């Protein structure tokens, strides 16, 4: 997804903006550019490809100035190219824009502006914005007013930053709908704008977050906010605790590997401060509901995308078994198109790491419109999902830079397990002793996760043997069926090998036709209440000459004899096994992808936060 960075202050804007873009690389992009205002000129440098290309241009002809904006583009309209890369300029080359989102009515606007004599240089929808601002400016509007007037004509979701030679001391930033965030960073005699916190965390932790339909005017001395109609908005600042060092690789080859090994801490941090034992209790600091209100929910609706959707599937097992409440899980991108049933007695849970996935955000709005109360399970502090929910359970995983979600996923499972315990207690579905024991199992989990991660389980050997395979099949039953889906997603999204997750019991209804020695089968068979049945499915694979990579409990000799390779995890309570069985599958995917020379942290075509529908 596109990234936005802006700076106005006393320092050289080039380096600050460029390094900010580098911090946003993980969002996925195919071209980049930046512009500075200096000595009465607009200096623009743009390139297709990675930031290293842009850096070359900057070194050849370093632009100078103390106010600038930069952008990493993930192409939607117009191929990845230098001319389509942002920033884009108006006809006179005095006004500059960078933009996240899609101008859904760009065709009619472009035609109208062309008829007025505007000259377009790119194929992008974005360019209509800067020509609209130019047109309003020509009628005498200030930059702020021209931006407000222009934005009122746009359809779609947008995050924009503009600057102009005519008012060279300010940036004008705005947010319409859900095209990723717009964050204002407050410094000493300097100010920052970014679509994502990591871009500016090196410089400040004092932030303000724009909401929908808000415009910020930013100068080196500060900022103010107005709505599209010009009425002032009182915008408080927040000090965020994310540590820029935490967003660095710290010696690991890839962010993803670092984040895999950060999971025990991420889970501990997500638990911290939320559980007490004897008598057991669960506490969520940002959820305002009383026990009576928790009891008033008659059903739970969970939405998410990709990995977050898998977390929702696992939460269904936790909530239905522990709290005895009916749960439905849906893809966020499907939910709002099926005329869903939701009302005041529905708890709508949006699971999202970035908090900016537009399908999730629009589902939240749809659920609220139908009367549901909305709970966010969110990682990104101050994100739109966190701010628009009625209550939020933050997963304290810290910045997740690798596009493939790992520590955010197990942190989501932790938060959802706590939710299940909270609802179980409110509904008196669990005795206090059972609750105490469930909390104890959770508290022991980070140690068990660290144990799994620190084992040498032959991942290199597995990567050597299977990195050239073209297909994988992942099998799991019960609460580990979604882990089969997650293991398949991890492998396919970073190694580009086709991988499919399937309920183990379903294999004989079709996929068994695929079994051969060319397609490794990864089967999760921990000693839970469906263990025996899963062993049968594994035997069916073996009988047809399949290659088996098992994920089983320590000491399971039978499984060891049946499988060609066995990845071991310690035992834990059945609801928490996914937080252990996910780990070997993450490492398997990582080592296979690395062996294939793939771009593990920024896989092709993928983005960390999908802010387009
Ligand atoms: C998971 O590894 C993928 N990166 C992707 O499926 C991701 O989970 C999905 O896009 C949802 O993102 P979110 O949690 O930020 O909403």
Coordinates of C-alpha atoms in Angstrom, one line a residue, residues 18 36 114 152 159 249 424-425 462 510 557:
X18 CA 13.6 9.8 2.3
X36 CA 10.9 20.0 -1.9
X114 CA -9.1 19.2 -19.6
X152 CA -15.5 17.9 -1.5
X159 CA -5.2 10.6 2.3
X249 CA 15.9 -5.6 12.4
X424 CA -17.3 -16.8 30.0
X425 CA -17.0 -15.1 33.3
X462 CA 13.2 -29.2 5.0
X510 CA -11.4 -34.5 -3.2
X557 CA 6.5 -41.9 18.7

